[in-house]
PDB file of C-alpha atoms and ligand atoms in Angstrom:
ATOM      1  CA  UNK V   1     -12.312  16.640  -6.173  1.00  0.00           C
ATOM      2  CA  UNK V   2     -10.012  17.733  -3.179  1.00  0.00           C
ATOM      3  CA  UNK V   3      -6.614  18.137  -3.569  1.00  0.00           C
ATOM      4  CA  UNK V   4      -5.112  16.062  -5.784  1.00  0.00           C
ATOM      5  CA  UNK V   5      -2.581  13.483  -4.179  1.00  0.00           C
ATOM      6  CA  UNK V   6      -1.770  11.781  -7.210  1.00  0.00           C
ATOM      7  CA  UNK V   7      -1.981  11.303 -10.918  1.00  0.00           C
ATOM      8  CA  UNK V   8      -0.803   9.340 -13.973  1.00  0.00           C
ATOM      9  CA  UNK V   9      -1.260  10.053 -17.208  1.00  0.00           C
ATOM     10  CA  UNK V  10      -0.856   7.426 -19.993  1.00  0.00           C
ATOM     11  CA  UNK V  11       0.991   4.980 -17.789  1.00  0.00           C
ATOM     12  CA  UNK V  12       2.917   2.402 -19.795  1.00  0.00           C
ATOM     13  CA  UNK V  13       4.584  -0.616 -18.328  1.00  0.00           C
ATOM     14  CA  UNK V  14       5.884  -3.716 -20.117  1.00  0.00           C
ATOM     15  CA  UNK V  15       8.223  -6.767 -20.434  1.00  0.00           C
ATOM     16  CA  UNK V  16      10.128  -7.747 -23.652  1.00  0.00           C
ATOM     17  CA  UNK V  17      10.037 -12.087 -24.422  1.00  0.00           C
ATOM     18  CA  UNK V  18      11.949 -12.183 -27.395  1.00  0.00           C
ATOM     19  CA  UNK V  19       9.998 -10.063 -30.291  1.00  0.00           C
ATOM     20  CA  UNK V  20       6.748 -10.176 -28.071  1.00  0.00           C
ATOM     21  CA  UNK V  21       6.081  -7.289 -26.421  1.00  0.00           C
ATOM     22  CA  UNK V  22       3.497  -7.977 -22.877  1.00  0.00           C
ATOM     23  CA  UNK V  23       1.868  -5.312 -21.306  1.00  0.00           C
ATOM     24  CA  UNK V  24       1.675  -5.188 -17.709  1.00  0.00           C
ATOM     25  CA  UNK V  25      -0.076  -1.589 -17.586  1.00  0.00           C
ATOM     26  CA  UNK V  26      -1.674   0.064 -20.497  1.00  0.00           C
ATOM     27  CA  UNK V  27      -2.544   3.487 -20.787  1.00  0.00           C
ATOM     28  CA  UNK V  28      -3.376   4.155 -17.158  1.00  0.00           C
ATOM     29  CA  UNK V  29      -4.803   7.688 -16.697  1.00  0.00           C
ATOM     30  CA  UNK V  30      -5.678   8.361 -12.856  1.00  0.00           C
ATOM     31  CA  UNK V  31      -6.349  10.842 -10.349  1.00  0.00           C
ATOM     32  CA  UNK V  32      -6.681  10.193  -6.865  1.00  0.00           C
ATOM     33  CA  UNK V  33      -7.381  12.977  -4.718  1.00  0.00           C
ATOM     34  CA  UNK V  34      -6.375  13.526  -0.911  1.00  0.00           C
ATOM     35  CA  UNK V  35      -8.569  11.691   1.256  1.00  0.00           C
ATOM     36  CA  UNK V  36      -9.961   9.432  -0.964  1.00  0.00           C
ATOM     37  CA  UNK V  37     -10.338   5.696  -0.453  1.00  0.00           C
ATOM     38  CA  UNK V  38     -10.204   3.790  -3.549  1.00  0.00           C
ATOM     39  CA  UNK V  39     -10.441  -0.074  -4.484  1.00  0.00           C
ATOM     40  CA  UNK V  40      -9.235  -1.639  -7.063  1.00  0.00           C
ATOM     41  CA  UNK V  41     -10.738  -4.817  -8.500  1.00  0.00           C
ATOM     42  CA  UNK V  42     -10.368  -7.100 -11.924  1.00  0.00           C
ATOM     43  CA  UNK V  43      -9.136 -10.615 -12.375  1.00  0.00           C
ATOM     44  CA  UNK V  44      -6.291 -12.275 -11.938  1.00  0.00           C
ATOM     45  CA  UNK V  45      -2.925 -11.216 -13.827  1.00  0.00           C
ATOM     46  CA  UNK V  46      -4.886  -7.788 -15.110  1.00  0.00           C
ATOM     47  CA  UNK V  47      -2.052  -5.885 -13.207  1.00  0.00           C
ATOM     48  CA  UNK V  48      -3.635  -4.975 -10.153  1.00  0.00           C
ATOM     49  CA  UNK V  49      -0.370  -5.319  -8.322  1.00  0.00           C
ATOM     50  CA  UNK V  50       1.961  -3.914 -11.347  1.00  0.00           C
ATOM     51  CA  UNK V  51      -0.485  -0.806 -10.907  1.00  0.00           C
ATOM     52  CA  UNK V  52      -0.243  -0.203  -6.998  1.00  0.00           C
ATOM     53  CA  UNK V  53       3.669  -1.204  -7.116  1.00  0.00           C
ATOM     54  CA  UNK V  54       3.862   1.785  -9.700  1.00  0.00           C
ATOM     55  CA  UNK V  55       2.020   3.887  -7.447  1.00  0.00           C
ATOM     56  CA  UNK V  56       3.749   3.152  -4.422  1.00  0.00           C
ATOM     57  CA  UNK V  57       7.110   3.928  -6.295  1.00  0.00           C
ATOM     58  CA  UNK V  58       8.344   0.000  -5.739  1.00  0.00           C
ATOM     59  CA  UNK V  59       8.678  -0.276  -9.245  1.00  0.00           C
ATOM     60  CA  UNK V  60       9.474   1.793 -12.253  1.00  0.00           C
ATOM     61  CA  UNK V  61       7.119   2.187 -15.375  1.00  0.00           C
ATOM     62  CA  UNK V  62       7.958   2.846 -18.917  1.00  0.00           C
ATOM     63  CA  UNK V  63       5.913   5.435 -20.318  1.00  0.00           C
ATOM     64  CA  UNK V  64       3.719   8.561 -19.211  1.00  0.00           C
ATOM     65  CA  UNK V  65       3.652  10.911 -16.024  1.00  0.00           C
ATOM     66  CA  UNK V  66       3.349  10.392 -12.928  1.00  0.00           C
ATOM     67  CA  UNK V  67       3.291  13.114 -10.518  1.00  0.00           C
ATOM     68  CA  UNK V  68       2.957  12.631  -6.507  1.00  0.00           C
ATOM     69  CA  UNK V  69       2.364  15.635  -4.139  1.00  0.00           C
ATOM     70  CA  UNK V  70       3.344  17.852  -7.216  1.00  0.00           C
ATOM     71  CA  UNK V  71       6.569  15.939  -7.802  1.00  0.00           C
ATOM     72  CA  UNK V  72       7.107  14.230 -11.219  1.00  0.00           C
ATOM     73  CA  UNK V  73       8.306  10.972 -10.283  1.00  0.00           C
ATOM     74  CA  UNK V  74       9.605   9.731 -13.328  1.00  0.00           C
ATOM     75  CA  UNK V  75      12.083  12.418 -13.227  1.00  0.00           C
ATOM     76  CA  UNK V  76      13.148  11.829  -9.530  1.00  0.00           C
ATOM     77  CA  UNK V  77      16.530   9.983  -8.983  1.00  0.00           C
ATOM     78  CA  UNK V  78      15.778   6.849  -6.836  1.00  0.00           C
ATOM     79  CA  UNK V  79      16.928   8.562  -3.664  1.00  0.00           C
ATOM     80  CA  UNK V  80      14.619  10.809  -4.150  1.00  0.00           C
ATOM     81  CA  UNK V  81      12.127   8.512  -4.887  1.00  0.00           C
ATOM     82  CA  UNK V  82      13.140   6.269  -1.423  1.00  0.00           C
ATOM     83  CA  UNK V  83      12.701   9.560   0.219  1.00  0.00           C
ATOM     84  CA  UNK V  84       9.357  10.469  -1.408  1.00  0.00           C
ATOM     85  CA  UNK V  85       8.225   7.010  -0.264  1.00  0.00           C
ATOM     86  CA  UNK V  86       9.276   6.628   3.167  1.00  0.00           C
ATOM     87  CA  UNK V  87       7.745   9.879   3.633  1.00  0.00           C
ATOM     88  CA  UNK V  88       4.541   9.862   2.634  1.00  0.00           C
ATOM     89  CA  UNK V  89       3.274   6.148   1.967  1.00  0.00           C
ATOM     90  CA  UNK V  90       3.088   2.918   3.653  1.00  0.00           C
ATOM     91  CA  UNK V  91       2.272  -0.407   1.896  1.00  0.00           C
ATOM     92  CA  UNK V  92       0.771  -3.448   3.411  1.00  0.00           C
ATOM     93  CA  UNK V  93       0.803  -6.946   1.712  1.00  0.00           C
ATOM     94  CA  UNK V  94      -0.978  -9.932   1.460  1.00  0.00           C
ATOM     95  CA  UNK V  95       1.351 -12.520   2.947  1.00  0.00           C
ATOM     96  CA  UNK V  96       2.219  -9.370   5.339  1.00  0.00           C
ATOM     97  CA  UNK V  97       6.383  -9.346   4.467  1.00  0.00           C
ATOM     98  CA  UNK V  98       6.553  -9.053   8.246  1.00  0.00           C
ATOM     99  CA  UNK V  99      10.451 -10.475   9.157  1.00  0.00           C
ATOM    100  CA  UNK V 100      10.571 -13.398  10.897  1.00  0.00           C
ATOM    101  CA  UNK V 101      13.681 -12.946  12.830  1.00  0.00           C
ATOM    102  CA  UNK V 102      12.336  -9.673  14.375  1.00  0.00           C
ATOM    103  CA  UNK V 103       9.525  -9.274  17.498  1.00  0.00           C
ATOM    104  CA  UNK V 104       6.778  -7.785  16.801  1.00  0.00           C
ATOM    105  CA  UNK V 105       7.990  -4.457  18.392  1.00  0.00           C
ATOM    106  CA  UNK V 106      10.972  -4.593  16.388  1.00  0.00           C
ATOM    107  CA  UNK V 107       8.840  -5.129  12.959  1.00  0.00           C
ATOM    108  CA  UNK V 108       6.589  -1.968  14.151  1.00  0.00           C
ATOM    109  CA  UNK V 109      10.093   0.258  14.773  1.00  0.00           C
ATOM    110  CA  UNK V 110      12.052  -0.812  11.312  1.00  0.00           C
ATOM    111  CA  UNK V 111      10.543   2.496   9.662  1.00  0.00           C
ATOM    112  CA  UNK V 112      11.511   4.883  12.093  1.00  0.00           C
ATOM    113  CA  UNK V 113      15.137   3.467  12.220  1.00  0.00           C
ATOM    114  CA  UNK V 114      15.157   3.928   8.328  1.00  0.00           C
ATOM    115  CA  UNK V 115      14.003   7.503   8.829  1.00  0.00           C
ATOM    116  CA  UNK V 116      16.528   8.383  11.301  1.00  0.00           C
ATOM    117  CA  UNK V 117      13.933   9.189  14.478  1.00  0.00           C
ATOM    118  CA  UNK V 118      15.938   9.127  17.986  1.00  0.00           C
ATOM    119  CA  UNK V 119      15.368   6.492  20.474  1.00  0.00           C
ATOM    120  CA  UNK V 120      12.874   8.197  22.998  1.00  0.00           C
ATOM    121  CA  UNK V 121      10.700   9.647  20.258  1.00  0.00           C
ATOM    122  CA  UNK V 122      10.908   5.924  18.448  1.00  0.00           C
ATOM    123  CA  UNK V 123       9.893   4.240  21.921  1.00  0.00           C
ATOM    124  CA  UNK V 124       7.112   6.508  22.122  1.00  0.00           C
ATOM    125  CA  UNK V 125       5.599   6.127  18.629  1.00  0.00           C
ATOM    126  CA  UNK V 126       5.694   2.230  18.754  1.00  0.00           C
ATOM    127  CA  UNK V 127       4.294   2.031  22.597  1.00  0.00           C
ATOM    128  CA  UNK V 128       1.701   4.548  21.177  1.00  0.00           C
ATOM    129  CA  UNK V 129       0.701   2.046  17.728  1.00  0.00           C
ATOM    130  CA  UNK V 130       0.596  -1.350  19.911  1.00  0.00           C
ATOM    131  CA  UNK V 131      -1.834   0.389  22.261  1.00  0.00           C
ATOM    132  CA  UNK V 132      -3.642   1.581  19.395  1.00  0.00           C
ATOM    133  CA  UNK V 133      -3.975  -1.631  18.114  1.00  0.00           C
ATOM    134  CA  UNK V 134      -4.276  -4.049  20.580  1.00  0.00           C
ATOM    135  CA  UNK V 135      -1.573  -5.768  20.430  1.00  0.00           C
ATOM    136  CA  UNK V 136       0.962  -4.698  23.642  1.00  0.00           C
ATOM    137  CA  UNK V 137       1.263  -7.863  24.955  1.00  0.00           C
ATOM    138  CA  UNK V 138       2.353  -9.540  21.913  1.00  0.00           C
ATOM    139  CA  UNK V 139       5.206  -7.451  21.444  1.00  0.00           C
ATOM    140  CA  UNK V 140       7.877  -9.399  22.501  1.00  0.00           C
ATOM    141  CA  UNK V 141       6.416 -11.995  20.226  1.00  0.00           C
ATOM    142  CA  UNK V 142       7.719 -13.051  16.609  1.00  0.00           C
ATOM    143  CA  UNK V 143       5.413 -12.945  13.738  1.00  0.00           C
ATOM    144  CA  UNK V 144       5.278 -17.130  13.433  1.00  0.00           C
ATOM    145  CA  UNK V 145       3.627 -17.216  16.799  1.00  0.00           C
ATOM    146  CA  UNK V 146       0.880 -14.775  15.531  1.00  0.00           C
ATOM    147  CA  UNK V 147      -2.170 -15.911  13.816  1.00  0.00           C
ATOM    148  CA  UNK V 148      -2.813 -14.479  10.432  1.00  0.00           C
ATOM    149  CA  UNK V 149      -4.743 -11.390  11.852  1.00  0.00           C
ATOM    150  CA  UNK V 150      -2.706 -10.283  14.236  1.00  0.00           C
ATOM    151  CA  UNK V 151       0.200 -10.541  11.703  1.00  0.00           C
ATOM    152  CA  UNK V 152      -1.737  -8.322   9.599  1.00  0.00           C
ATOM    153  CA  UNK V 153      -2.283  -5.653  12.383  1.00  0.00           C
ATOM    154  CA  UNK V 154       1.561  -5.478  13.065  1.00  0.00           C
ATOM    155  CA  UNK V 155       1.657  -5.142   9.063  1.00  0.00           C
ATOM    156  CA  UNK V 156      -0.697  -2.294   8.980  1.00  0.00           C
ATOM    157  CA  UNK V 157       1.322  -0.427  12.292  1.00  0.00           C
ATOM    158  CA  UNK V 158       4.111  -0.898  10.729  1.00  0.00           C
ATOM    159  CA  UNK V 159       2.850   0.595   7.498  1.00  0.00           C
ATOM    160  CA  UNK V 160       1.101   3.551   9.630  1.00  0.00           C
ATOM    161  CA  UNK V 161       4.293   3.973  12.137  1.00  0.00           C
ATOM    162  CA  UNK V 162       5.335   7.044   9.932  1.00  0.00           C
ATOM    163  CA  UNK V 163       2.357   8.957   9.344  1.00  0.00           C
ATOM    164  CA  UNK V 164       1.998   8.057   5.650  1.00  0.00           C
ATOM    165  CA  UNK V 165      -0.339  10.434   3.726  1.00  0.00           C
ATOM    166  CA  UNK V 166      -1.071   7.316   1.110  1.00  0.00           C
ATOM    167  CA  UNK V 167      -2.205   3.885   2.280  1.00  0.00           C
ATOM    168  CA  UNK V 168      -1.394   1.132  -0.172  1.00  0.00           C
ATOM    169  CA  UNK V 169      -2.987  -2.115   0.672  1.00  0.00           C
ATOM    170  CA  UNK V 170      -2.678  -5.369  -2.183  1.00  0.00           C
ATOM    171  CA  UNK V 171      -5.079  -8.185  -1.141  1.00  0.00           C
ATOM    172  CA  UNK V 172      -4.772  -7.188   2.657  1.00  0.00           C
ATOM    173  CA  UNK V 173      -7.664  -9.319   3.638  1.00  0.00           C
ATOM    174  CA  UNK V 174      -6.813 -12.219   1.453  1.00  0.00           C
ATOM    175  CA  UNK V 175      -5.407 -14.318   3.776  1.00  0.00           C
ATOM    176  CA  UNK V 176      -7.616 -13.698   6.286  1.00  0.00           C
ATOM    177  CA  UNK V 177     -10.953 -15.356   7.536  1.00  0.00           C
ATOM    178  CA  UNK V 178     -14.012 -13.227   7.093  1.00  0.00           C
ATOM    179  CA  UNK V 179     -14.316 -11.910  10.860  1.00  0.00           C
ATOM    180  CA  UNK V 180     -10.446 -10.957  10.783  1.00  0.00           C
ATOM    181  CA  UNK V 181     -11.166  -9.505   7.207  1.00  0.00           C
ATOM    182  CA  UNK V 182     -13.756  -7.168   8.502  1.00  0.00           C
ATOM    183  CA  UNK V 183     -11.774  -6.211  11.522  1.00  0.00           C
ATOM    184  CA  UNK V 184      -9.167  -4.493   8.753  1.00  0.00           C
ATOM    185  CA  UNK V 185     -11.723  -3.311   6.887  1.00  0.00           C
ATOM    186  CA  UNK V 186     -13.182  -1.164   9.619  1.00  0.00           C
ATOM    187  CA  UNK V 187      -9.689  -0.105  10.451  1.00  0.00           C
ATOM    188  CA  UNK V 188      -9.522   1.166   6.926  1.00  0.00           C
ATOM    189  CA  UNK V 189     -12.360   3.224   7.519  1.00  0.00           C
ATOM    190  CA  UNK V 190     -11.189   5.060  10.655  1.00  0.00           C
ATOM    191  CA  UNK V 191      -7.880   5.431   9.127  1.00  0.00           C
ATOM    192  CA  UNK V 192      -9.557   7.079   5.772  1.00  0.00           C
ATOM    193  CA  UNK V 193     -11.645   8.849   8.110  1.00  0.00           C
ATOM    194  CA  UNK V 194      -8.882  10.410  10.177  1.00  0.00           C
ATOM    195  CA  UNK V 195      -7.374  11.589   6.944  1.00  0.00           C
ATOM    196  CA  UNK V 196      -5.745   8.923   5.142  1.00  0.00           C
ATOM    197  CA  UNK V 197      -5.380   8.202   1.647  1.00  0.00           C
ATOM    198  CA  UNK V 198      -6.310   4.522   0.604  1.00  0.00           C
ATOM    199  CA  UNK V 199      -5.963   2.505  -2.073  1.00  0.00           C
ATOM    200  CA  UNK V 200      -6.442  -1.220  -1.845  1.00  0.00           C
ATOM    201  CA  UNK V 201      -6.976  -4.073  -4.153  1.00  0.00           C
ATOM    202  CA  UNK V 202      -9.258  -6.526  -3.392  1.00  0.00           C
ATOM    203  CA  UNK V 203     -11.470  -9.517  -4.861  1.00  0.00           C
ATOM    204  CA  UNK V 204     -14.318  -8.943  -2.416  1.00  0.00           C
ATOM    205  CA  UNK V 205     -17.501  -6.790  -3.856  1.00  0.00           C
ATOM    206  CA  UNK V 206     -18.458  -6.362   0.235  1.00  0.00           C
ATOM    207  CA  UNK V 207     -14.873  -5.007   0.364  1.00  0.00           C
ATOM    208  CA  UNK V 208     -14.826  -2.628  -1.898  1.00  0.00           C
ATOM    209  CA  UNK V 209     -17.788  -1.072  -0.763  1.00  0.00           C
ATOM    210  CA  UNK V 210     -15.988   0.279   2.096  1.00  0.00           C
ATOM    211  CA  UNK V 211     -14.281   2.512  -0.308  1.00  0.00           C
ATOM    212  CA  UNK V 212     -15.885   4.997  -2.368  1.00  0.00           C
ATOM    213  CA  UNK V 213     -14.689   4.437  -5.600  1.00  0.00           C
ATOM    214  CA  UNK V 214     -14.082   1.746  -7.827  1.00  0.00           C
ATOM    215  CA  UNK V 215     -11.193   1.106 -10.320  1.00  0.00           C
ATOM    216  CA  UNK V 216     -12.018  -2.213 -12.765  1.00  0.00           C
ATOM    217  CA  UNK V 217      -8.604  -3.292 -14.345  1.00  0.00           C
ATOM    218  CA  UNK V 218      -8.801  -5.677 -17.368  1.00  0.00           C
ATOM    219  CA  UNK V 219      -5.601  -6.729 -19.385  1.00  0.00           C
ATOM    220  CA  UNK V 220      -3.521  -4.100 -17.904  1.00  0.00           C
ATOM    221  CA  UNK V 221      -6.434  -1.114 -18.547  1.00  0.00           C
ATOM    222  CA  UNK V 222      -8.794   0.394 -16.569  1.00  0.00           C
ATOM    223  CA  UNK V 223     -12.421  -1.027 -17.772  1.00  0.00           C
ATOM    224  CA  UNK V 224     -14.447   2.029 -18.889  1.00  0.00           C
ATOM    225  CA  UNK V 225     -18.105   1.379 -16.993  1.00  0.00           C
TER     226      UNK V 225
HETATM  227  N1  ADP K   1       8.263  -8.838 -14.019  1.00  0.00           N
HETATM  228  C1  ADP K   1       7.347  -9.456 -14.774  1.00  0.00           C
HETATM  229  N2  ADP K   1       7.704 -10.072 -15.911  1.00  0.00           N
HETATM  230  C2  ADP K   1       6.777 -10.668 -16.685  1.00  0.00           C
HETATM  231  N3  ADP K   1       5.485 -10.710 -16.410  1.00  0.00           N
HETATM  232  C3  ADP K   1       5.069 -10.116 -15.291  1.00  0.00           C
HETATM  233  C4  ADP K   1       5.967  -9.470 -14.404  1.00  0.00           C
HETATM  234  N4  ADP K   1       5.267  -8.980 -13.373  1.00  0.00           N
HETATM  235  C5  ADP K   1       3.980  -9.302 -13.607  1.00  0.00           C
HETATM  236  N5  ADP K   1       3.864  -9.987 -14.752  1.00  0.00           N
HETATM  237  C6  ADP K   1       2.622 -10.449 -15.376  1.00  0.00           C
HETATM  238  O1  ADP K   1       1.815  -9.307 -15.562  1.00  0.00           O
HETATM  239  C7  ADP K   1       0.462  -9.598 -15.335  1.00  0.00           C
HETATM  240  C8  ADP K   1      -0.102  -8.695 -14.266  1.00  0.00           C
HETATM  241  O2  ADP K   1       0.434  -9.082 -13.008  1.00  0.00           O
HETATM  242  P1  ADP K   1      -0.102  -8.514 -11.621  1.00  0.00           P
HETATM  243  O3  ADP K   1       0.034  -7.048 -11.621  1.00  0.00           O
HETATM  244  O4  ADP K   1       0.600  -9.260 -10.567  1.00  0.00           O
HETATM  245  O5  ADP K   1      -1.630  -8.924 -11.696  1.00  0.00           O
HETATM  246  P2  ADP K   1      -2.728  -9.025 -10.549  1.00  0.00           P
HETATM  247  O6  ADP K   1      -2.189  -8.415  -9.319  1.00  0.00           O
HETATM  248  O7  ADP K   1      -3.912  -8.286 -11.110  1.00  0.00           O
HETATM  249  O8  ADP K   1      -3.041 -10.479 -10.380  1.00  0.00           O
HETATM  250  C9  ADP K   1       0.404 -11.070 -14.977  1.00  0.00           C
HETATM  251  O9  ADP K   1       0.057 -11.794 -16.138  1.00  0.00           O
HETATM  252  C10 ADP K   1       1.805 -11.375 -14.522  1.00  0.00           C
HETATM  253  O10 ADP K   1       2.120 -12.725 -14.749  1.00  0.00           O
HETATM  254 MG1   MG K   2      -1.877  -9.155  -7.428  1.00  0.00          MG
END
């Protein structure tokens, strides 16, 4: 493999009900190396999103190691951990989390004002990921006045604005008609070949192929093949 990005070893996650105990991830043992791009697939409720949430340090797990970049990240206070993330990863949803009270430019920039970067170099970096993607005429727009693929384009700048090592992507195309759907996936594939790290889930077989590797999660393990 190349150099390892990331790893877990026996990954535990659950919620307590009472006396019942319910697994959400169940001894997860995973290595994803730099440069990889990786799908993830399995049913509904199998923790597909429990398992990229863990991964993309949005929420905590309750067992096992998990080292990023060389860092154990269980052992990382959550500043840390905030720093770890807004330094190396960017995460794009399904129902794209864009904010509605912000333009498009705006949406793109919120990253770089969390990481401090000066107004010139900010301008810069935004001009430089509309014209990238298409989209500098819709910047003054707000999300609502989008249709679902742009939204997701201003999603995935927004998630790329920083220069994130690690791609994490849950359902990105799920929303989105097949032609739009492809137009990510494609995107995906330049990214991963410019050098980024991806891992998305996704419910589409044609989707997955555009990664080369696939994870199978049942009940809250990864399905040996
Ligand atoms: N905070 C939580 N408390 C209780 N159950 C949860 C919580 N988060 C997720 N779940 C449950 O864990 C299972 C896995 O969820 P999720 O990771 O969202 O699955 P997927 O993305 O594969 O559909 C589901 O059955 C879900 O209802
Ligand atoms: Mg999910």
């Amino acid at each position: 493999m190349d150099t390892m990005l990331l790893s877990l070893r026996g990954i535990y996650k659950w919620v307590n009900t009472g006396i019942n105990r319910t697994f959400l991830l169940k001894d997860i043992n995973l290595d994803i190396g730099e440069g990889e791009f990786v799908s993830v697939m399995g049913p509904s409720g199998s923790g597909k999103s429990t398992l990229l949430n863990v991964i993309g340090m949005l929420d905590d797990f309750d067992e096992g190691a998990y080292h990023f970049m060389g860092d154990a990240v269980q052992g990382l206070r959550e500043k840390q951990r905030a720093a770890l993330y807004k330094q190396y990863i960017g995460f794009v949803f399904q129902a794209y989390h864009l904010i509605d009270e912000l333009t498009v430019y705006e949406n793109i920039e919120t990253p770089l004002l969390y990481k401090g970067i000066k107004t010139p170099e900010r301008k810069a970096m935004v001009a430089d990921m509309l014209d990238r993607f298409n989209i500098v005429g819709k910047k003054d727009l707000f999300p609502t006045q989008l249709s679902g693929g742009q939204q997701q384009l201003v999603g995935i700048a927004r998630a790329l604005i920083g220069g994130p090592k690690l791609l994490l992507a849950d359902e990105p195309t799920g929303n989105l008609n097949s032609k739009q759907g492809e137009e990510i996936m494609e995107l995906f594939q330049q990214l991963n070949r410019d050098g980024v790290t991806i891992i998305q889930v996704t419910h589409s077989e044609k989707n997955a192929e555009y990664g080369s590797r696939i994870i199978h999660l049942l009940d809250a393990h990864v399905e040996k093949k």
